[in-house]
Amino acid sequence: MIRWIIITVVVLVIGLCIYVGFANKMPKGLGITDGLLKACPSSPNCVSTQAPVDDSTHYIEAITYSAERKEVQLLIESYMLNQGDAHIVSSSLGYVHFEVKSKIIGYIDDVEFYLPETEKVVHFRSVSRVGYSDRGVNRDRMEKIYSLLAN
């Protein structure tokens, strides 16, 4: 009996690893299109400053700043990279895309920051590639960025 339980657990773990591996592919349409980041999916595992304001599940307020645009972007990049679980996928002045990998299972979140040239504001989007709920991880990540830039 115990042998069958162990076999079942092993098969489930292998199945989960295969699922995560296939499902963790980078989605299409990331980046800036006409001044906008990609919209959040209907699942609650995404936050964005460009979601509708009345969408309490996805909306989070953009960050205003007073420093130079390049300084703010470098501060964000440095902070994200120092967390140890993120790497830069693409970066240009005004836009940066990170992949953030969870430590245990290896889920990947796409985290994008957009600093328009004409405004002193940081727009961002943070979304899990796999699953439905993220237990508030993406919102918490962005609230830490708020704290970083508020000081």
Coordinates of C-alpha atoms in Angstrom, one line a residue, residues 20-130:
V20 CA 5.0 23.9 -15.2
G21 CA 7.7 23.4 -17.9
F22 CA 5.3 23.6 -20.8
A23 CA 3.0 26.3 -19.3
N24 CA 5.9 28.6 -18.4
K25 CA 6.4 29.8 -22.0
M26 CA 6.7 33.6 -22.5
P27 CA 3.3 35.0 -23.6
K28 CA 3.0 37.0 -26.8
G29 CA 2.2 40.7 -26.8
L30 CA 4.4 41.8 -23.9
G31 CA 5.9 45.3 -24.2
I32 CA 4.4 48.7 -25.0
T33 CA 1.7 49.1 -27.7
D34 CA 0.4 52.6 -28.2
G35 CA 1.6 53.6 -24.7
L36 CA -0.1 50.6 -23.0
L37 CA 1.1 47.4 -21.4
K38 CA -0.8 44.2 -22.2
A39 CA -4.1 44.0 -20.3
C40 CA -4.4 41.6 -17.3
P41 CA -6.1 38.3 -17.8
S42 CA -9.4 37.7 -16.0
S43 CA -7.6 35.6 -13.3
P44 CA -6.6 37.4 -10.1
N45 CA -2.9 36.7 -10.5
C46 CA -2.1 40.0 -12.2
V47 CA -1.8 43.7 -11.1
S48 CA -1.4 46.6 -13.5
T49 CA -1.5 50.4 -13.2
Q50 CA -3.3 50.4 -16.5
A51 CA -6.2 48.2 -15.5
P52 CA -9.5 50.0 -15.1
V53 CA -9.6 51.9 -11.8
D54 CA -12.8 50.2 -10.8
D55 CA -11.2 46.8 -11.2
S56 CA -10.1 46.3 -7.5
T57 CA -8.6 42.8 -8.3
H58 CA -6.1 44.1 -10.9
Y59 CA -5.7 47.8 -10.5
I60 CA -2.9 49.4 -8.6
E61 CA -2.0 53.0 -8.7
A62 CA 1.0 54.2 -10.9
I63 CA 4.0 55.6 -9.1
T64 CA 4.9 59.2 -9.6
Y65 CA 8.6 60.3 -9.2
S66 CA 10.6 63.5 -9.3
A67 CA 14.1 62.2 -10.1
E68 CA 15.5 61.6 -13.6
R69 CA 13.8 58.9 -15.6
K70 CA 17.0 57.0 -16.1
E71 CA 17.8 57.1 -12.4
V72 CA 14.4 55.7 -11.5
Q73 CA 14.7 52.9 -14.0
L74 CA 18.2 52.0 -12.8
L75 CA 16.9 52.0 -9.2
I76 CA 14.1 49.6 -10.2
E77 CA 16.4 47.4 -12.1
S78 CA 18.9 47.2 -9.3
Y79 CA 16.2 46.4 -6.7
M80 CA 14.6 43.7 -8.8
L81 CA 18.0 42.0 -9.6
N82 CA 19.0 42.2 -5.9
Q83 CA 16.0 40.1 -5.0
G84 CA 17.9 37.1 -6.4
D85 CA 15.0 35.5 -8.3
A86 CA 14.7 38.0 -11.2
H87 CA 16.5 38.5 -14.5
I88 CA 16.1 41.0 -17.2
V89 CA 14.6 39.8 -20.4
S90 CA 14.7 43.2 -22.2
S91 CA 15.6 46.7 -21.2
S92 CA 15.7 50.0 -23.0
L93 CA 15.3 53.5 -21.6
G94 CA 11.7 53.7 -20.5
Y95 CA 10.9 50.0 -20.5
V96 CA 12.2 46.9 -18.7
H97 CA 10.8 43.4 -18.6
F98 CA 11.8 40.9 -15.9
E99 CA 11.2 37.2 -15.4
V100 CA 10.8 36.3 -11.7
K101 CA 11.1 32.6 -10.9
S102 CA 9.6 31.2 -7.7
K103 CA 12.0 29.2 -5.6
I104 CA 10.1 26.0 -5.0
I105 CA 8.2 25.0 -8.1
G106 CA 9.7 27.4 -10.6
Y107 CA 6.6 29.4 -11.7
I108 CA 7.6 32.4 -13.7
D109 CA 6.0 35.9 -13.3
D110 CA 6.4 38.5 -16.0
V111 CA 7.1 41.9 -14.5
E112 CA 7.1 45.0 -16.8
F113 CA 7.9 48.6 -16.0
Y114 CA 7.1 51.5 -18.4
L115 CA 8.3 55.0 -17.8
P116 CA 6.8 57.3 -20.5
E117 CA 9.1 60.0 -21.7
T118 CA 6.4 62.7 -21.4
E119 CA 5.3 61.9 -17.8
K120 CA 7.0 61.4 -14.4
V121 CA 5.2 58.2 -13.7
V122 CA 6.0 54.5 -13.6
H123 CA 3.4 52.2 -15.0
F124 CA 3.9 48.5 -14.3
R125 CA 2.3 45.1 -14.8
S126 CA 3.1 42.0 -12.8
V127 CA 1.4 38.7 -13.8
S128 CA 1.9 34.9 -13.2
R129 CA 2.2 32.8 -16.3
V130 CA 0.7 29.7 -14.8

